[in-house]
Each structure stands twice: as structure tokens, then as C-alpha cells.
PDB file of C-alpha atoms in Angstrom:
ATOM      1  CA  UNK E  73     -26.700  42.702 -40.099  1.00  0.00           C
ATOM      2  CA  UNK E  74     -28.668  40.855 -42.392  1.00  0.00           C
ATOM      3  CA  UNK E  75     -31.653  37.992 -40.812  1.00  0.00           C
ATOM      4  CA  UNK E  76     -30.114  35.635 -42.439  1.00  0.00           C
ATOM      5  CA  UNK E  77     -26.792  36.163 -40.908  1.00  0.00           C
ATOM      6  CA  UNK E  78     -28.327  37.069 -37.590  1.00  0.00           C
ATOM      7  CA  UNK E  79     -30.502  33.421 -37.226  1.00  0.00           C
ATOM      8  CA  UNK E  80     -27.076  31.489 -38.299  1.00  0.00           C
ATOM      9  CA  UNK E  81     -25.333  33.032 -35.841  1.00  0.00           C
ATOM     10  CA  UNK E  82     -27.850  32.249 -33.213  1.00  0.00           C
ATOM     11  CA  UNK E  83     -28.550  29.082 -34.319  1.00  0.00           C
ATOM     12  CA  UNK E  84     -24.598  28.019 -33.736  1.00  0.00           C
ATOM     13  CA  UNK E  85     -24.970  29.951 -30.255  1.00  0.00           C
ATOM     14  CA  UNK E  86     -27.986  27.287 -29.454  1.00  0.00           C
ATOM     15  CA  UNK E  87     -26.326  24.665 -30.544  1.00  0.00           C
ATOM     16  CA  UNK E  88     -23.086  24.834 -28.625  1.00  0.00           C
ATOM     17  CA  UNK E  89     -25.242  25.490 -25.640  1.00  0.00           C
ATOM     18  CA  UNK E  90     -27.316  22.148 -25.942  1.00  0.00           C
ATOM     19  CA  UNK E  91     -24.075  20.572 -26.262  1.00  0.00           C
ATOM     20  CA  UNK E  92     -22.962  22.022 -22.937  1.00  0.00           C
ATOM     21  CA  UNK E  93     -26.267  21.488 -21.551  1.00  0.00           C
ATOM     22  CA  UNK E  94     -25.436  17.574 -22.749  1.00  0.00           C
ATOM     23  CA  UNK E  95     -21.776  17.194 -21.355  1.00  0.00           C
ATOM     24  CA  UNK E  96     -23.310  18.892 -17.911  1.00  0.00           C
ATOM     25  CA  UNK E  97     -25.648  16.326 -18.176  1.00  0.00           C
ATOM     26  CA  UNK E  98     -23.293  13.555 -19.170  1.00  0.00           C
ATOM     27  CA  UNK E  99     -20.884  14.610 -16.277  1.00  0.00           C
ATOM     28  CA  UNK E 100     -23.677  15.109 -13.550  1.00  0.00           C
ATOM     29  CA  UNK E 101     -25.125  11.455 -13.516  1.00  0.00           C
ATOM     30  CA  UNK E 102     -21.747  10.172 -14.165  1.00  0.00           C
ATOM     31  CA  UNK E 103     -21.141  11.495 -10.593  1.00  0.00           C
ATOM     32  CA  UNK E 104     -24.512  10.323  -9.252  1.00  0.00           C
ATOM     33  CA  UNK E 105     -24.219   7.191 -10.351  1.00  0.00           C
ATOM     34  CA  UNK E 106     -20.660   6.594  -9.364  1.00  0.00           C
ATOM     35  CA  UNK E 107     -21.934   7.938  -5.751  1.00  0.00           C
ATOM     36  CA  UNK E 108     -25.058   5.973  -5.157  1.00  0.00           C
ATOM     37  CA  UNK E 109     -23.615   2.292  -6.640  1.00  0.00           C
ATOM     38  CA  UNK E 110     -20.007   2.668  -6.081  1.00  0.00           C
ATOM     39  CA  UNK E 111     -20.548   2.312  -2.412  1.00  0.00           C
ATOM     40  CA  UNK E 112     -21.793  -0.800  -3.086  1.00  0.00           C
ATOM     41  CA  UNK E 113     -19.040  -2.136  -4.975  1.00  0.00           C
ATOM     42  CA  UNK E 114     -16.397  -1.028  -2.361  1.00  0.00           C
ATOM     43  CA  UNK E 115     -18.485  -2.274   0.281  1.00  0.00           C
ATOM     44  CA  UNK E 116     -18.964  -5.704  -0.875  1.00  0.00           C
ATOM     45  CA  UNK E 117     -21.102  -8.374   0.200  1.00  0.00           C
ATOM     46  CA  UNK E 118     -22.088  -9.030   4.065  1.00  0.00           C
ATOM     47  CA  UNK E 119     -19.779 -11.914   4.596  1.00  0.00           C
ATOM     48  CA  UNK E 120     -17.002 -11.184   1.767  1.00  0.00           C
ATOM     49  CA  UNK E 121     -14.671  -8.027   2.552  1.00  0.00           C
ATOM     50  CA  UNK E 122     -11.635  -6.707   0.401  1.00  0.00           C
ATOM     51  CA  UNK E 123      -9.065  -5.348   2.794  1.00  0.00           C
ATOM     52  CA  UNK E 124      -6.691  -3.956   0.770  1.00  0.00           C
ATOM     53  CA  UNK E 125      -5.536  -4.079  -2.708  1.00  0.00           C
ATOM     54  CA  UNK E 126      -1.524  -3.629  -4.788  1.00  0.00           C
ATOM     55  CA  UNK E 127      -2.236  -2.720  -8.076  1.00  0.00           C
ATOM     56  CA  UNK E 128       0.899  -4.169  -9.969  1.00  0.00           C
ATOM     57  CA  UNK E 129       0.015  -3.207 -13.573  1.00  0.00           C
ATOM     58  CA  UNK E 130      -2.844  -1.897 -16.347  1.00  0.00           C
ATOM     59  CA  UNK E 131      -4.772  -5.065 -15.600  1.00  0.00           C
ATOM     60  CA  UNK E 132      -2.923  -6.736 -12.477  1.00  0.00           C
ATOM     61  CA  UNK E 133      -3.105  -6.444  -8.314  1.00  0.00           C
ATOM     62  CA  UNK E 134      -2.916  -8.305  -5.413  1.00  0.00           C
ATOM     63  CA  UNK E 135      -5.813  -8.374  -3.341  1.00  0.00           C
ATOM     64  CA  UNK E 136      -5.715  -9.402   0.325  1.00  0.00           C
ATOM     65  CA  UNK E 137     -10.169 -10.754   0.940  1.00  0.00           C
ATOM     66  CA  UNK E 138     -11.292 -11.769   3.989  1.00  0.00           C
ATOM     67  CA  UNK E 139     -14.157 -14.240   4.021  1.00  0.00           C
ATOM     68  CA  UNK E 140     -15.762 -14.643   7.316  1.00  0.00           C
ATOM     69  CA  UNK E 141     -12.951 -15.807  10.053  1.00  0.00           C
ATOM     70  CA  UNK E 142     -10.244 -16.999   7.174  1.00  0.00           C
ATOM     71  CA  UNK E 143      -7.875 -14.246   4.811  1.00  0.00           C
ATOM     72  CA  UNK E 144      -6.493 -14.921   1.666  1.00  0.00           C
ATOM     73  CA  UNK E 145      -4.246 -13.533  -0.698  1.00  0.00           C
ATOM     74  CA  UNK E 146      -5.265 -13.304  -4.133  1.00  0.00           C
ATOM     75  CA  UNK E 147      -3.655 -12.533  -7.774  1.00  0.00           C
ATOM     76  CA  UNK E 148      -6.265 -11.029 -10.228  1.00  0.00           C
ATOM     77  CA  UNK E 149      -5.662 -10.533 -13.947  1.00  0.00           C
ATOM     78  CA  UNK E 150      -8.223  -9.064 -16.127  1.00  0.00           C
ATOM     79  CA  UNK E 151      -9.019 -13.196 -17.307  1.00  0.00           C
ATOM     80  CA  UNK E 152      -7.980 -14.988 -13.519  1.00  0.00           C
ATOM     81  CA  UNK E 153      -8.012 -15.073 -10.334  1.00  0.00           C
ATOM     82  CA  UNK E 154      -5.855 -17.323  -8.464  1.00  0.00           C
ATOM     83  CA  UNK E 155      -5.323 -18.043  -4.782  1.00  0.00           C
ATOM     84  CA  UNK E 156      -1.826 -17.560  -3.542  1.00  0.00           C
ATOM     85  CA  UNK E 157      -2.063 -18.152  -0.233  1.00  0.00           C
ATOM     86  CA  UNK E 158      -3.829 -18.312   3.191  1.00  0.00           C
ATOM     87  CA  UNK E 159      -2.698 -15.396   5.285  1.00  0.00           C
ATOM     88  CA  UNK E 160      -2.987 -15.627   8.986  1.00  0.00           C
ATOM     89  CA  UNK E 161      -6.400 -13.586   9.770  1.00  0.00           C
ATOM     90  CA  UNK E 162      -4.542 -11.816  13.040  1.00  0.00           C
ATOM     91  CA  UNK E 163      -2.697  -9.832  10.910  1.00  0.00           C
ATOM     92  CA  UNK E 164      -5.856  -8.505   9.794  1.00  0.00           C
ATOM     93  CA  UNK E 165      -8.220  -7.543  12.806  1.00  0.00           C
ATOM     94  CA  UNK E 166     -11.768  -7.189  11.411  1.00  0.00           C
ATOM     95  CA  UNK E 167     -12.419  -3.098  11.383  1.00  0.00           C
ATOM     96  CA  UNK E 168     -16.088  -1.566  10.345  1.00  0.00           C
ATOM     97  CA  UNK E 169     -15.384   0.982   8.168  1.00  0.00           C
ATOM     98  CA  UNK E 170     -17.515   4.237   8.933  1.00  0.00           C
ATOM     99  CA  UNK E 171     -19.797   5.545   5.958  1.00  0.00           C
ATOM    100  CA  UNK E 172     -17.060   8.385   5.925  1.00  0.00           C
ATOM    101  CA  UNK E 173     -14.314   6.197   5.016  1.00  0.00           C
ATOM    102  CA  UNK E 174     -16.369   4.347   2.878  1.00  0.00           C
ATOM    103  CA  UNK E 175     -17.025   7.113   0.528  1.00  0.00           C
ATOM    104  CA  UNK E 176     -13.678   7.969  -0.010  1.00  0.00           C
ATOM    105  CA  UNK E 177     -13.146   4.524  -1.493  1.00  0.00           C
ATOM    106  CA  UNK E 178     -10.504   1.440  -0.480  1.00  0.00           C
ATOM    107  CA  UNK E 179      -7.197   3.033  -2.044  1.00  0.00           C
ATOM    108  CA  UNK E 180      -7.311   6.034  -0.216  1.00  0.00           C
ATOM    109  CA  UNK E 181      -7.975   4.021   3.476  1.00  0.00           C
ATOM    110  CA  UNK E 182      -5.767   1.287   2.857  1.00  0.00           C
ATOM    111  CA  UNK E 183      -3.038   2.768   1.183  1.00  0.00           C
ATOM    112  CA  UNK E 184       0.362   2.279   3.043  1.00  0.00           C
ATOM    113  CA  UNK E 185      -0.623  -0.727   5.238  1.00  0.00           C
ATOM    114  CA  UNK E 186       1.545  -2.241   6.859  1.00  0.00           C
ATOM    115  CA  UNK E 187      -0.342  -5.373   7.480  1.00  0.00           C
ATOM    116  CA  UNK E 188      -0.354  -5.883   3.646  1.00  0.00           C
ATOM    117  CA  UNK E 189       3.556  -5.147   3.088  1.00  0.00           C
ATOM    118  CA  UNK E 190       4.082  -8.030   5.674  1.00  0.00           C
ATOM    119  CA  UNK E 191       1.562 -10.370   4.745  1.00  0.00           C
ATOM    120  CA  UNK E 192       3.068 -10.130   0.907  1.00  0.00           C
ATOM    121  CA  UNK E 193       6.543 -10.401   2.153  1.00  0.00           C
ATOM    122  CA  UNK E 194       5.257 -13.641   3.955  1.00  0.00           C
ATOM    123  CA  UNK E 195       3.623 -15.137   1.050  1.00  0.00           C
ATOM    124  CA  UNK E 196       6.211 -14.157  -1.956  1.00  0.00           C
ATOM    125  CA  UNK E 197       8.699 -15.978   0.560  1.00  0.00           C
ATOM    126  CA  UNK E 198       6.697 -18.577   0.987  1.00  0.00           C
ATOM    127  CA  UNK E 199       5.463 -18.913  -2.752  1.00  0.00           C
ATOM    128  CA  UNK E 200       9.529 -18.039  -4.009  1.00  0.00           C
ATOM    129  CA  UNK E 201      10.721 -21.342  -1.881  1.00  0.00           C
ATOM    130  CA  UNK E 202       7.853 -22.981  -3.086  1.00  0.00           C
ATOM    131  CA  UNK E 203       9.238 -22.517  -7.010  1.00  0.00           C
ATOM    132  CA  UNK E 204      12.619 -23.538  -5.857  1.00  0.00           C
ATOM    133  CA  UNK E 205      11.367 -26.945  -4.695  1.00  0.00           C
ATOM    134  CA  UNK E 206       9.507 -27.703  -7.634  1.00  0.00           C
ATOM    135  CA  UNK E 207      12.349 -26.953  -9.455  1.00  0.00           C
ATOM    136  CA  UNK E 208      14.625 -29.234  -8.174  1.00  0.00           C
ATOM    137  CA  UNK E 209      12.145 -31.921  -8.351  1.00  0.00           C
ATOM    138  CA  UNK E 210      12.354 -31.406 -12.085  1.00  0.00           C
ATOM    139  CA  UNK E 211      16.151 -31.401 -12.284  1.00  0.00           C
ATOM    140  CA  UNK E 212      16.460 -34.791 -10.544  1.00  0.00           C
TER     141      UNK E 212
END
């Protein structure tokens, strides 16, 4: 094989190596990042919890937040956020969540609550009759 031939060849060698060596790279503080701030973001603030979440589309959910003694039910849209309504905070005893649960994010501790199926059944109900009177307001 000729030395011209031969340094090509290992110069394409080294170079899809460095790339690999790159998307390691890439992948590996993607990872460590996501661990040592994502916590945080789950987590919250001291006084400001998110206790569980319905994603409803690309850029919609429901998102039941407790602040201090009070719970609300919010809508959030990629632009808004908009307060639906005051749930009633004994539906949602105040749990600690262990730094176990805590890594394995909100969605996967929350999921299937049954606190959150009521408490949306409550307010839709609520918010539906809500509608209805407004509407016949305006047809009088």
C-alpha cells in the first residue's frame, strides 16, 4: 500500500474517532447536567410545590401547585398561564418526597393519581356550569 494511501486512510480513522470522542462528550454532560440541575427544577422552590401535572398536548397541561397551605389548579400554554380554580388543599396532604423519588422525576411519582382525576373532575364541573351561566346571561 502506498503512504499516501496509508495516511488517508488513517487520517479518516482519526477523524471519525474525534467525532465519537465529541458525541461521547456531547452525550456525557448532557446527562450530568440534566442530573445535577434537573433536581432543582422538579424540586421547586421552598414554599412553591408542583404536585402533579396532565399534559394535554405539544405545548398544553394542567398543573395542580400548592403554595404554602392553599392548592390551585392551573392551565399552562407555552404563552399563559391561567388560574382555573382553587382546589380544596385536603385532597392534597403535603408529602416530602425522598431524594429517591425525586430523581426519578414528577411524571413517574405522580402518574395515576387519584387525587388529581378528582380534583379535575371537580373543577371542569365547576368551570363547565360556570360557561353555561355566562351564556345565558348573554342570550337574555
Amino acid at each position: 500500500m502506498p503512504q499516501g494511501q496509508f495516511s488517508l486512510i488513517l487520517s479518516l480513522i482519526g477523524s471519525i474517532l474525534l467525532f465519537a470522542l465529541v458525541l461521547f462528550l456531547a452525550w456525557f454532560c448532557t446527562r450530568w447536567i440534566g442530573k445535577r440541575f434537573g433536581l432543582r427544577t422538579v424540586a421547586g422552590g421552598s414554599k412553591i410545590r408542583i404536585l402533579d401535572r396532565m399534559v394535554l398536548g405539544t405545548d398544553r397541561s394542567l398543573v395542580v401547585v400548592r403554595l404554602e397551605d392553599r392548592v390551585w389548579l392551573l392551565g399552562v400554554t407555552a404563552h399563559h398561564i391561567s388560574k382555573i380554580e382553587e382546589l380544596d388543599s385536603e385532597q392534597f396532604p403535603e408529602e416530602e418526597l425522598s431524594q429517591e423519588e425525586g430523581s426519578r422525576g414528577m411524571s413517574a411519582i405522580l402518574s395515576g393519581s387519584p387525587n388529581f382525576a378528582a380534583a379535575l373532575k371537580n373543577a371542569l364541573k365547576g368551570w363547565t356550569s360556570e360557561k353555561k351561566n355566562e351564556k345565558d346571561k348573554l342570550d337574555e
